[in-house]
mmCIF file of C-alpha atoms and ligand atoms in Angstrom:
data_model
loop_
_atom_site.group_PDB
_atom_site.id
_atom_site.type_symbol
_atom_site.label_atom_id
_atom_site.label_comp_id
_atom_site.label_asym_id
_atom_site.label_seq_id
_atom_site.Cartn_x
_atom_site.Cartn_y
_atom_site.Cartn_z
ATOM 1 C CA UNK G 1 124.391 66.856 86.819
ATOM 2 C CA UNK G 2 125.697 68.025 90.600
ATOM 3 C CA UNK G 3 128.770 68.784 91.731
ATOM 4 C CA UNK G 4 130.109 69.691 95.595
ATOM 5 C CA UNK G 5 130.636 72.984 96.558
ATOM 6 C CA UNK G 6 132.786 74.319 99.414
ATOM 7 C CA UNK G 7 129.442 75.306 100.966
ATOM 8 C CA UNK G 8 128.976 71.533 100.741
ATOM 9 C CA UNK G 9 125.960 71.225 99.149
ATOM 10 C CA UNK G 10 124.853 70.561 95.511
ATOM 11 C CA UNK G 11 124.556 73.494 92.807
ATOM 12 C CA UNK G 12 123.369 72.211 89.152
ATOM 13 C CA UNK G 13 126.668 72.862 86.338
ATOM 14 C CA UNK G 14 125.661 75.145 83.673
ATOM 15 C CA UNK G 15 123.936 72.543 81.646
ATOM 16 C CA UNK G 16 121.068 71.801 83.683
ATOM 17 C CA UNK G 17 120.451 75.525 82.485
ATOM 18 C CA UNK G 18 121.237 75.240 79.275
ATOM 19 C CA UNK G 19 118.111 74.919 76.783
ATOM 20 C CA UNK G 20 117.328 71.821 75.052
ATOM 21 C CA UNK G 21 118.076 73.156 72.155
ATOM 22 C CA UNK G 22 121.756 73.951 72.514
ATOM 23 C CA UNK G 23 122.317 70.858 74.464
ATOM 24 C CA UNK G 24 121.393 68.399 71.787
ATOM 25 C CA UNK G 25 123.328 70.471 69.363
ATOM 26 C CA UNK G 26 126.288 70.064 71.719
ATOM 27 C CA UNK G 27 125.265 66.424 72.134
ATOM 28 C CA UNK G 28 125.323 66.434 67.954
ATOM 29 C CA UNK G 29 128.709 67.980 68.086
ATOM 30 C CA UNK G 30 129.853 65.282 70.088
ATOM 31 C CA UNK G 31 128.566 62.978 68.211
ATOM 32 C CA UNK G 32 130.098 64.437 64.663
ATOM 33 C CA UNK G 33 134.045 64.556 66.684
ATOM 34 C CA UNK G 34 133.245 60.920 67.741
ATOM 35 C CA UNK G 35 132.938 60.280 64.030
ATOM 36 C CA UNK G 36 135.958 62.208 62.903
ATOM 37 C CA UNK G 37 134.466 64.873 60.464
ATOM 38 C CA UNK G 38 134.325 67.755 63.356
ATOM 39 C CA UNK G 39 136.484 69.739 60.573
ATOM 40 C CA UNK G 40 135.452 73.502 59.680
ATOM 41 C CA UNK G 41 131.978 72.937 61.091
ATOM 42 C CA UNK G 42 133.463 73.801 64.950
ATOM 43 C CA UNK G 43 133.790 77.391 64.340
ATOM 44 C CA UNK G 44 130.253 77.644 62.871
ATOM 45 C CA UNK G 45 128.877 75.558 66.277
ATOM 46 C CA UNK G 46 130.934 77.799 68.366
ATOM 47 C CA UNK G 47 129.127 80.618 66.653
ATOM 48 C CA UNK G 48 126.231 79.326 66.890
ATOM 49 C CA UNK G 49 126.404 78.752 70.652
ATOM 50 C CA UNK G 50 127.451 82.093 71.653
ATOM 51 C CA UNK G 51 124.114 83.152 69.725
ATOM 52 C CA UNK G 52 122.117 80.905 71.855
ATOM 53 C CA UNK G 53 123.428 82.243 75.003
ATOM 54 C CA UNK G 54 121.082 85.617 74.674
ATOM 55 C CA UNK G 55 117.507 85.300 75.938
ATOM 56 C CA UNK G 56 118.060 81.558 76.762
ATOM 57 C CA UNK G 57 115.312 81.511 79.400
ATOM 58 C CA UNK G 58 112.226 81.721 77.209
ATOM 59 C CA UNK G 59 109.043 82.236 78.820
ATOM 60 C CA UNK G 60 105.472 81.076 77.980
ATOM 61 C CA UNK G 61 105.100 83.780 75.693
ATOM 62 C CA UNK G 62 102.078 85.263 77.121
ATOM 63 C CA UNK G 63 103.665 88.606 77.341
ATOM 64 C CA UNK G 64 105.893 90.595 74.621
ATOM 65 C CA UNK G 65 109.638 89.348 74.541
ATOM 66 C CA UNK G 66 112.049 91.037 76.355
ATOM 67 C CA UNK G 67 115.469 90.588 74.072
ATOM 68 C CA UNK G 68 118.856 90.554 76.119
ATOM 69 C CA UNK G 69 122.041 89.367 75.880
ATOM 70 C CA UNK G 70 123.662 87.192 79.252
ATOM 71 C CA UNK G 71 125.353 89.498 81.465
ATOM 72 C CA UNK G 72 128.980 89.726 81.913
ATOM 73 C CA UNK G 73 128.962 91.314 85.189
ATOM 74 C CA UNK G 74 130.515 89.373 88.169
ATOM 75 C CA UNK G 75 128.141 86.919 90.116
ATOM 76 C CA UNK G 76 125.413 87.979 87.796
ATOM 77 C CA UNK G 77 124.592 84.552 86.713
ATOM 78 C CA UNK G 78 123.837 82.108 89.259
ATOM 79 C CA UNK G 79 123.977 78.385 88.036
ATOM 80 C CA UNK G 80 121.471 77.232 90.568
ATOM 81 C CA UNK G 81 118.001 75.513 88.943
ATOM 82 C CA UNK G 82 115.683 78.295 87.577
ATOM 83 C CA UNK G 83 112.261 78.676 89.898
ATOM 84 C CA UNK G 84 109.643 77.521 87.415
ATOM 85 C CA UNK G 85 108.034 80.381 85.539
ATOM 86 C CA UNK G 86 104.612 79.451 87.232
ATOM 87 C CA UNK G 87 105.910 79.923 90.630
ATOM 88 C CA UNK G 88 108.047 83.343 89.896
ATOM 89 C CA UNK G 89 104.844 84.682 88.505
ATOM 90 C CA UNK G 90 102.336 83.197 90.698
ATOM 91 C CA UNK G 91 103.522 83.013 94.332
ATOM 92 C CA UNK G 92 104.109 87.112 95.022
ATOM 93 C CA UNK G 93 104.074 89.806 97.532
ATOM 94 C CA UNK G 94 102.905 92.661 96.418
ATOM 95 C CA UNK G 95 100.751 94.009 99.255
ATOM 96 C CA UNK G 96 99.589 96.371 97.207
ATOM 97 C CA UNK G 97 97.729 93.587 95.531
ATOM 98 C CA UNK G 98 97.105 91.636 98.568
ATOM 99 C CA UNK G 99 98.695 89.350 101.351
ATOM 100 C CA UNK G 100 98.123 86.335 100.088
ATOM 101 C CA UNK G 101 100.635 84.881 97.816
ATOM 102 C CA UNK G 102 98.433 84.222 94.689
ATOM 103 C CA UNK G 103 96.645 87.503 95.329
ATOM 104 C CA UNK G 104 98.826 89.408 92.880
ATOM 105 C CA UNK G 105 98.398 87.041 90.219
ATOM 106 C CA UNK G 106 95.072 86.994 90.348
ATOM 107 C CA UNK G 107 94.654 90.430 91.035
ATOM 108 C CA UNK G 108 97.313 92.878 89.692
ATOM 109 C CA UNK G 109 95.464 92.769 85.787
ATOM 110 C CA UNK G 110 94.142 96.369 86.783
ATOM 111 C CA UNK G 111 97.736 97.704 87.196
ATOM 112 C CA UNK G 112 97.368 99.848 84.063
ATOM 113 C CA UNK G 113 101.727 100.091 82.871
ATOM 114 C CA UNK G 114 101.001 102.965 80.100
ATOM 115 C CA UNK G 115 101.481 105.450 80.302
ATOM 116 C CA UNK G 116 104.663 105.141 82.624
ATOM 117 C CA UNK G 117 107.028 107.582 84.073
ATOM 118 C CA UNK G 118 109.463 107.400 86.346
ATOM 119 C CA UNK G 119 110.883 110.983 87.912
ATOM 120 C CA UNK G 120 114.359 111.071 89.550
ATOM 121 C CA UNK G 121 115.235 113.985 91.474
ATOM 122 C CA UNK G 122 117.351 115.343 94.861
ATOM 123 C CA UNK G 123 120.526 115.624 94.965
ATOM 124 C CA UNK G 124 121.572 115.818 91.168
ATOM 125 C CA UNK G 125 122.611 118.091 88.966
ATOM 126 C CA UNK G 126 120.320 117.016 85.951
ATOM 127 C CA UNK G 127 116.835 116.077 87.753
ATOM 128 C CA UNK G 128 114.459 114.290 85.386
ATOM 129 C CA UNK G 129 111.474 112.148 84.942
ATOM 130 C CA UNK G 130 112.092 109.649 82.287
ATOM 131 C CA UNK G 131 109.028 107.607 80.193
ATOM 132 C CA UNK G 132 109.261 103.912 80.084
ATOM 133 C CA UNK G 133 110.164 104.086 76.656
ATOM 134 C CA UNK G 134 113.178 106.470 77.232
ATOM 135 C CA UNK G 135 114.328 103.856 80.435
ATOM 136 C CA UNK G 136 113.823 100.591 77.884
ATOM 137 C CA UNK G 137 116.670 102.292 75.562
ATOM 138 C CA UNK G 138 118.588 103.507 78.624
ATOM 139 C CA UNK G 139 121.317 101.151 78.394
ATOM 140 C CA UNK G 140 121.346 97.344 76.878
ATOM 141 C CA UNK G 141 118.996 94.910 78.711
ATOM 142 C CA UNK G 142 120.671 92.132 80.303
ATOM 143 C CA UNK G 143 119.344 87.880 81.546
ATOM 144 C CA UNK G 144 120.679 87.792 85.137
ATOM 145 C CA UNK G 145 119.861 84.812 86.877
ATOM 146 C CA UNK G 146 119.677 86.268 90.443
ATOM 147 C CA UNK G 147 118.645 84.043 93.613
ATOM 148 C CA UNK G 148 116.020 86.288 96.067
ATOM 149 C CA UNK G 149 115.381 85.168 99.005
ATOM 150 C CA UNK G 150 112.445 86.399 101.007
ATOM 151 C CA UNK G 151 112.696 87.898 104.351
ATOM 152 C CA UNK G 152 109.634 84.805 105.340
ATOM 153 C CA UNK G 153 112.636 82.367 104.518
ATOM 154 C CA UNK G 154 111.516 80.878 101.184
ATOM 155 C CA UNK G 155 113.453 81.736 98.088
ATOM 156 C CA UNK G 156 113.442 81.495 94.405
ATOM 157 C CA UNK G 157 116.236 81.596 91.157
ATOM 158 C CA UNK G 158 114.793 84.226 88.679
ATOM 159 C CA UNK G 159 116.342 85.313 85.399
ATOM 160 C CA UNK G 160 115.327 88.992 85.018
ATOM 161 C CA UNK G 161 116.079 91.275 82.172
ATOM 162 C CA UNK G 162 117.434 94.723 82.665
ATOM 163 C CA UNK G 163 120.210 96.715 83.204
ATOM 164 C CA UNK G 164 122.774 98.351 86.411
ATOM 165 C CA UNK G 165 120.097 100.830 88.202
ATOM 166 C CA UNK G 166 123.992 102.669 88.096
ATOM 167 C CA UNK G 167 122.911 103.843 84.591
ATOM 168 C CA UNK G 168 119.771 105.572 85.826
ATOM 169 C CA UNK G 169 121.536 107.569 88.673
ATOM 170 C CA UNK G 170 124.790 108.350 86.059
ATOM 171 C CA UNK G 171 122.139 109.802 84.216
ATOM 172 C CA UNK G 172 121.080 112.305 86.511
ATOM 173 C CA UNK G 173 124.604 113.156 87.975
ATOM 174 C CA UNK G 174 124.095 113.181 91.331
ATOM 175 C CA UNK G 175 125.972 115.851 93.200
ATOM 176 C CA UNK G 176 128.328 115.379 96.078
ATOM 177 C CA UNK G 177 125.962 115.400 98.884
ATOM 178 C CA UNK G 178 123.841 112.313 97.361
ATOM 179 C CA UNK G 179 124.638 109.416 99.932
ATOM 180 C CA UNK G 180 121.310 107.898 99.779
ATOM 181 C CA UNK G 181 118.563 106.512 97.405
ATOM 182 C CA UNK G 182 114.850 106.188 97.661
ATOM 183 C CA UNK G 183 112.549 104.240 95.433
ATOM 184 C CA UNK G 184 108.842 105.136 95.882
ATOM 185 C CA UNK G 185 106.532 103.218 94.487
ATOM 186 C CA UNK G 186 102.805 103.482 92.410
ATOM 187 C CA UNK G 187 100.114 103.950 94.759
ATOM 188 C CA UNK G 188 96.762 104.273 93.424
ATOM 189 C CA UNK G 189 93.717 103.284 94.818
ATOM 190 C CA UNK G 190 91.769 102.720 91.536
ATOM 191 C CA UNK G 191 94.337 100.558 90.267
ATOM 192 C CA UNK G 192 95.648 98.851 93.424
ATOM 193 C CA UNK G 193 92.558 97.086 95.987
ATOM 194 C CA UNK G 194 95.550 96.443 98.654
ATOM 195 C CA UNK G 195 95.809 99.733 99.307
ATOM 196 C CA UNK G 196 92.281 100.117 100.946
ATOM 197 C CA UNK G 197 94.629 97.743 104.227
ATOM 198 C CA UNK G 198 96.805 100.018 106.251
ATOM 199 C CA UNK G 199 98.874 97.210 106.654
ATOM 200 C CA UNK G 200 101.508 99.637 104.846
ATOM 201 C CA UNK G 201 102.233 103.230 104.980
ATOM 202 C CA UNK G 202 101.538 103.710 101.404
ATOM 203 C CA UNK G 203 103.264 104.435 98.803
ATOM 204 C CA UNK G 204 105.652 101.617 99.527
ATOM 205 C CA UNK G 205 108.744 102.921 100.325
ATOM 206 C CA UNK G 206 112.582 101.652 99.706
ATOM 207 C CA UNK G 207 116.171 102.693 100.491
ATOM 208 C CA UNK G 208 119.961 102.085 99.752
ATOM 209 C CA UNK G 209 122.994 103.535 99.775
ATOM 210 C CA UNK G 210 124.127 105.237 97.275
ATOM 211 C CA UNK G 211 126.939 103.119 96.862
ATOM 212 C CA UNK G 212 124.743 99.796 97.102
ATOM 213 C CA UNK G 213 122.637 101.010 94.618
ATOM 214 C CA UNK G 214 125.445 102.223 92.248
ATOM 215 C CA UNK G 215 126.487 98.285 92.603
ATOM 216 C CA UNK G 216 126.280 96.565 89.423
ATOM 217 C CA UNK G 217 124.678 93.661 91.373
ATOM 218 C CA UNK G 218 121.733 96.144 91.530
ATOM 219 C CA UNK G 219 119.294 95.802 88.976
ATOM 220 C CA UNK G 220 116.611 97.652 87.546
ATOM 221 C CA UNK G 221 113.948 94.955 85.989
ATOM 222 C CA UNK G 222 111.776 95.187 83.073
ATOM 223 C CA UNK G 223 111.614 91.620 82.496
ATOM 224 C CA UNK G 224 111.456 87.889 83.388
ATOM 225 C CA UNK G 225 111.924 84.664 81.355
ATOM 226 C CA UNK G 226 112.555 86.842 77.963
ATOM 227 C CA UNK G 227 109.766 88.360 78.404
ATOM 228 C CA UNK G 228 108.044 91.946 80.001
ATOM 229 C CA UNK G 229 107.361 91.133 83.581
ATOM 230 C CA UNK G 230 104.064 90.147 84.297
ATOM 231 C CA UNK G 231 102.098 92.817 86.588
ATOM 232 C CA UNK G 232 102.304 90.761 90.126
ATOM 233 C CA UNK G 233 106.154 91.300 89.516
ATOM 234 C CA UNK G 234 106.228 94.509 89.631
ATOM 235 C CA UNK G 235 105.583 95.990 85.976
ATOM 236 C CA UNK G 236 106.773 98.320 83.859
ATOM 237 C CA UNK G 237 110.298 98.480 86.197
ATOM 238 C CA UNK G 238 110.671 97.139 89.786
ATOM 239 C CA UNK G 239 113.996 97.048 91.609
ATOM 240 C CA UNK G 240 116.308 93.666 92.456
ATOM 241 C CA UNK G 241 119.047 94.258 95.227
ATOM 242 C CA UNK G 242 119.777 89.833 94.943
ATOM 243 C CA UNK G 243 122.145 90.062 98.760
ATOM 244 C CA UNK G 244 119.142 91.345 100.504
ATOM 245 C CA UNK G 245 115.747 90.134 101.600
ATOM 246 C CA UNK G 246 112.924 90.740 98.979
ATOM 247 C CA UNK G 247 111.619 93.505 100.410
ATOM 248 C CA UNK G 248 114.108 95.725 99.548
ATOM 249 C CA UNK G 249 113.138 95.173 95.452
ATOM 250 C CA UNK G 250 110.569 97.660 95.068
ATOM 251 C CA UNK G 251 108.224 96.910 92.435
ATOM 252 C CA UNK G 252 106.253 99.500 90.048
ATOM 253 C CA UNK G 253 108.755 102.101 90.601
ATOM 254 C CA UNK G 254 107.476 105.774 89.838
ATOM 255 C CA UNK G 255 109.748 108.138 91.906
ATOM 256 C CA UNK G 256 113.588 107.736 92.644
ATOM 257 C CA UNK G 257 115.023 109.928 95.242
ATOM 258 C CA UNK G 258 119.131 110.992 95.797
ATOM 259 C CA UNK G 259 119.077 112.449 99.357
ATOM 260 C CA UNK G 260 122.091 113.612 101.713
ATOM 261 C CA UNK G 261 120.605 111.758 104.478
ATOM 262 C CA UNK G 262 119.067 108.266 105.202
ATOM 263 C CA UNK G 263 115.485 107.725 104.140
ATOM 264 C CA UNK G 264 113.227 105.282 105.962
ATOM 265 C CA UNK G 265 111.531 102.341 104.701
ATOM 266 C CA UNK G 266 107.959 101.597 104.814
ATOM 267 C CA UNK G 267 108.941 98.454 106.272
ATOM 268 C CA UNK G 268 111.253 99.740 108.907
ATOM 269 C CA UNK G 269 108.137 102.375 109.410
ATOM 270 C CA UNK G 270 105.776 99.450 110.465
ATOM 271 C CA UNK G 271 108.025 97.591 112.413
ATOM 272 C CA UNK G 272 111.617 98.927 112.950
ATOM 273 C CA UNK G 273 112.426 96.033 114.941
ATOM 274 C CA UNK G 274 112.422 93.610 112.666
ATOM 275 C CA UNK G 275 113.148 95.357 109.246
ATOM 276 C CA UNK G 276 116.372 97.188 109.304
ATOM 277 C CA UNK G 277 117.450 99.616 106.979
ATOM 278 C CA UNK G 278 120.237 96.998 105.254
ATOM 279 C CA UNK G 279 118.286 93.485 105.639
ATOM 280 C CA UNK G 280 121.360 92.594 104.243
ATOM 281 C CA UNK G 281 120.823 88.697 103.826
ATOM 282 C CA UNK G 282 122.492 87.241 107.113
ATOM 283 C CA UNK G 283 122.363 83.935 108.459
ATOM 284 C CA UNK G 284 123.562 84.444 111.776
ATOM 285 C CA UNK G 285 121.466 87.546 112.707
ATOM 286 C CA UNK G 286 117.576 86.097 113.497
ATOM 287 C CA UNK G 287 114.728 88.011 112.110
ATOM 288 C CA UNK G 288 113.066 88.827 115.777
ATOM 289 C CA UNK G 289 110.176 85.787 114.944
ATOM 290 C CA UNK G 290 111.921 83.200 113.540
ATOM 291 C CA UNK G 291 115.476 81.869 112.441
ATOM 292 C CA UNK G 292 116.916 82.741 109.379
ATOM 293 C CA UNK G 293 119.815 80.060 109.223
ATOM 294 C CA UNK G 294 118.097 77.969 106.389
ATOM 295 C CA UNK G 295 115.557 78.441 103.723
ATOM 296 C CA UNK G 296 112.931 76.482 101.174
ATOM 297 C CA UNK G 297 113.632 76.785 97.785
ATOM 298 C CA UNK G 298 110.189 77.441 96.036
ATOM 299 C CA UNK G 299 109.496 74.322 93.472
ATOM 300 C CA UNK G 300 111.045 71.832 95.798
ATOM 301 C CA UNK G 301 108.016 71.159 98.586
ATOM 302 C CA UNK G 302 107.627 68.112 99.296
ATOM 303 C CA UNK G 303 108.295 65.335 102.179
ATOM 304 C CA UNK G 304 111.992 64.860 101.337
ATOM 305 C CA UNK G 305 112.377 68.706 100.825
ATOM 306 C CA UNK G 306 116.280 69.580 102.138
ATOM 307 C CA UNK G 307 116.126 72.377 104.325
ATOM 308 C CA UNK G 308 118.905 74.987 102.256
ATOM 309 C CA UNK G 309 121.772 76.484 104.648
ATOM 310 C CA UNK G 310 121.194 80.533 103.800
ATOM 311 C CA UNK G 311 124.254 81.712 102.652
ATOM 312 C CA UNK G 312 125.965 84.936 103.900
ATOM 313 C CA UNK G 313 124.857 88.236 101.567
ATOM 314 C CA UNK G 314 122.483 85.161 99.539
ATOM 315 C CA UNK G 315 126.052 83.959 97.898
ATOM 316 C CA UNK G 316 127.325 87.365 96.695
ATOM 317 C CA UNK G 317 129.424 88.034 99.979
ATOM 318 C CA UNK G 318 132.312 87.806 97.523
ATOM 319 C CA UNK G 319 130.551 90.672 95.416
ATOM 320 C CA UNK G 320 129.303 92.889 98.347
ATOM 321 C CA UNK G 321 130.854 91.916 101.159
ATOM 322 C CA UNK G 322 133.630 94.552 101.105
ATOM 323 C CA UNK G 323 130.469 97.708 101.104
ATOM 324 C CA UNK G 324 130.214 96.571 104.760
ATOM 325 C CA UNK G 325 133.863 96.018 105.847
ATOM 326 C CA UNK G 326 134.495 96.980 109.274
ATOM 327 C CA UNK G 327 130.410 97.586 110.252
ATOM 328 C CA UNK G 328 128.561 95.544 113.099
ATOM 329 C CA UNK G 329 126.027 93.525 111.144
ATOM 330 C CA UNK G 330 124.189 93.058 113.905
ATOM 331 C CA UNK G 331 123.374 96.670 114.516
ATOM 332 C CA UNK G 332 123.202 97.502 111.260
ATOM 333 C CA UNK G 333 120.698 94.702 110.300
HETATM 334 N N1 MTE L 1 105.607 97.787 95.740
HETATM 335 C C1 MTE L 1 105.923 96.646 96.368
HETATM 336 N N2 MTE L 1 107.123 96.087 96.120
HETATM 337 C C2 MTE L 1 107.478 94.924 96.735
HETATM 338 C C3 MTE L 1 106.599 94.300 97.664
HETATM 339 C C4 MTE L 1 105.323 94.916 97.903
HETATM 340 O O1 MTE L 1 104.500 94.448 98.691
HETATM 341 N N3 MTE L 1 105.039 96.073 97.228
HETATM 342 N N4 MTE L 1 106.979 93.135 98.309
HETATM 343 C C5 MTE L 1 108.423 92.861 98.404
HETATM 344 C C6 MTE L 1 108.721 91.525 98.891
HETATM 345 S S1 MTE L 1 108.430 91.224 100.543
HETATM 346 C C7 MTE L 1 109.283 90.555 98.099
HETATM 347 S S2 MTE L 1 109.782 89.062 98.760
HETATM 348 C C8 MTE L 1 109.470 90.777 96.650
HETATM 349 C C9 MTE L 1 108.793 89.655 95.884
HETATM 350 O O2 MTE L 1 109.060 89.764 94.505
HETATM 351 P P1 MTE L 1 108.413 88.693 93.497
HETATM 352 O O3 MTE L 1 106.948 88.612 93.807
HETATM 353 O O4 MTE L 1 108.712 89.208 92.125
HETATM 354 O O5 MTE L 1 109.091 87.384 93.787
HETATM 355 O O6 MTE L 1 108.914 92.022 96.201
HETATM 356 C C10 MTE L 1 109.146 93.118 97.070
HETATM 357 N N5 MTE L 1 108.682 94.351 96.453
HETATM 358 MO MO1 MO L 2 109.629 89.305 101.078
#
């Protein structure tokens, strides 16, 4: 089913992504009201339902589940089609891994994700590096369904588990000078054959405000389709910021950083021209290469794909719009 949008295209209602399983029990439901005996069994439906909700998005089960409940926070739940669990999980960057886009799948099976730790320090009053056991009982882990678009213009609709990356940095207090955040990544040449290209100034490198990362929208992942994320996503933890291009969602986190002043991205350190420290997802400022007014929704190729309009901030302007009040989004790109 499709409905209009302002945007005045087509966005699937919530039960295109509603399992089959809860659908035909709604379509039972119906069926028992139709016949007049709906009666006490409602409540037990209703019940039911909200149970189904959690961890809807099963994956293939390769991996170990991932339990989480739907998120409640604002925008976190996208109702577009979900990105086929073959295609979030087997067209990647991860240059670490590669540049081609089933080099991470193919290759990232000697990322070895235990031991993991993760060490937060700067500007806080309780530095601390964290195993990813501790992080895993953090806080509780969420399904977000999240649209990313890349920076190449080709995008996806992911549901992710984890939780606010807010609950990390509470954790460590940061102290009054923190304005900034850094997310360095693993880089380790026995693990990692991308690294051997200097493509990158390695260890891939990552920044955000502090308060863009203290966003809710900002997620720290440990999981995809109900399950642990596969390796060429980014395993144990990787980062999703969903308003700006994909390069800004660090994967394989090891180090996170609170500084006082603005940190630079490995990205922006290859080619500051084109990769700004926001990359805030903008359809009216051109990547220096190539347009950025539309995108291809992975899934869809085809002859009669439609070219998508890119929305402003990837559809959360109403979300994150109001951290850049007032700021030229062309300079600031
Ligand atoms: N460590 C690391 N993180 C990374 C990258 C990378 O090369 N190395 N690529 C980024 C880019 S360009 C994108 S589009 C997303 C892709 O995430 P996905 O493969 O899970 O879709 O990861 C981002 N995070
Ligand atoms: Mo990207």
């Amino acid at each position: 089913m499709l409905i209009k949008t302002d945007q005045g295209f087509e966005h699937p209602t919530p039960s295109d992504i509603t399992p089959r399983a809860v659908f035909e029990q709604r379509r039972g439901l119906l069926k028992t009201l139709a016949a007049g005996a709906a009666g006490p069994s409602l409540a037990l439906w209703a019940a039911r339902d909200a149970r189904a909700q959690a961890a809807t998005t099963a994956g293939p089960g390769r991996l170990p589940k991932l339990a989480a409940q739907r998120s409640t926070v604002e925008g976190a739940v996208v109702m577009d089609k979900l990105t086929a669990y073959e295609h979030v999980t087997g067209y990647n960057n991860f240059y670490e891994f590669g540049l081609e886009k089933n080099d991470p799948a193919r290759l990232a099976h000697t990322l070895r994700t235990r031991p993991w730790t993760v060490t937060v320090e700067g500007e806080c009053t309780k530095p601390r590096t964290f195993g990813i056991e501790d992080l895993l009982k953090l806080a509780p882990m969420e399904e977000r369904i999240y649209r990313l678009r890349c920076v190449e213009g080709w995008s996806m609709v992911v549901p992710w588990v984890g939780y606010s990356v807010s609950n990390i940095l509470r954790a460590v207090e940061p102290t009054g000078k923190a304005k900034f955040v850094e997310f360095i990544t693993l880089a380790d040449r026995t693990q990692m054959p991308g690294l051997r290209s200097s493509v990158l100034d390695w260890p891939y490198k990552e920044g955000l405000r502090l308060d863009e990362a203290m966003h809710p929208l900002t997620l720290m992942a440990f999981g995809l389709y109900g399950e642990v994320l596969p390796n060429q996503n980014g395993a144990p933890l990787r980062l999703v910021v969903p308003w700006k291009y994909g390069f800004k969602s660090a994967k394989s986190i090891v180090k996170i950083r609170l500084l006082e002043r603005q940190p630079r991205s490995s990205w922006e350190e290859s080619a500051a021209s084109e990769y700004g420290f926001y990359s805030n997802v903008n359809p009216q400022v051109d990547h220096p290469r190539w347009s950025q007014a539309t995108e291809r929704r992975i899934g869809e190729d085809g002859v009669f794909q439609r070219k998508r309009p890119t929305l402003m901030f990837n559809g959360y302007e109403a979300q994150v719009g109001q951290l850049y009040a007032g700021m030229d989004l062309r300079k600031f790109y």
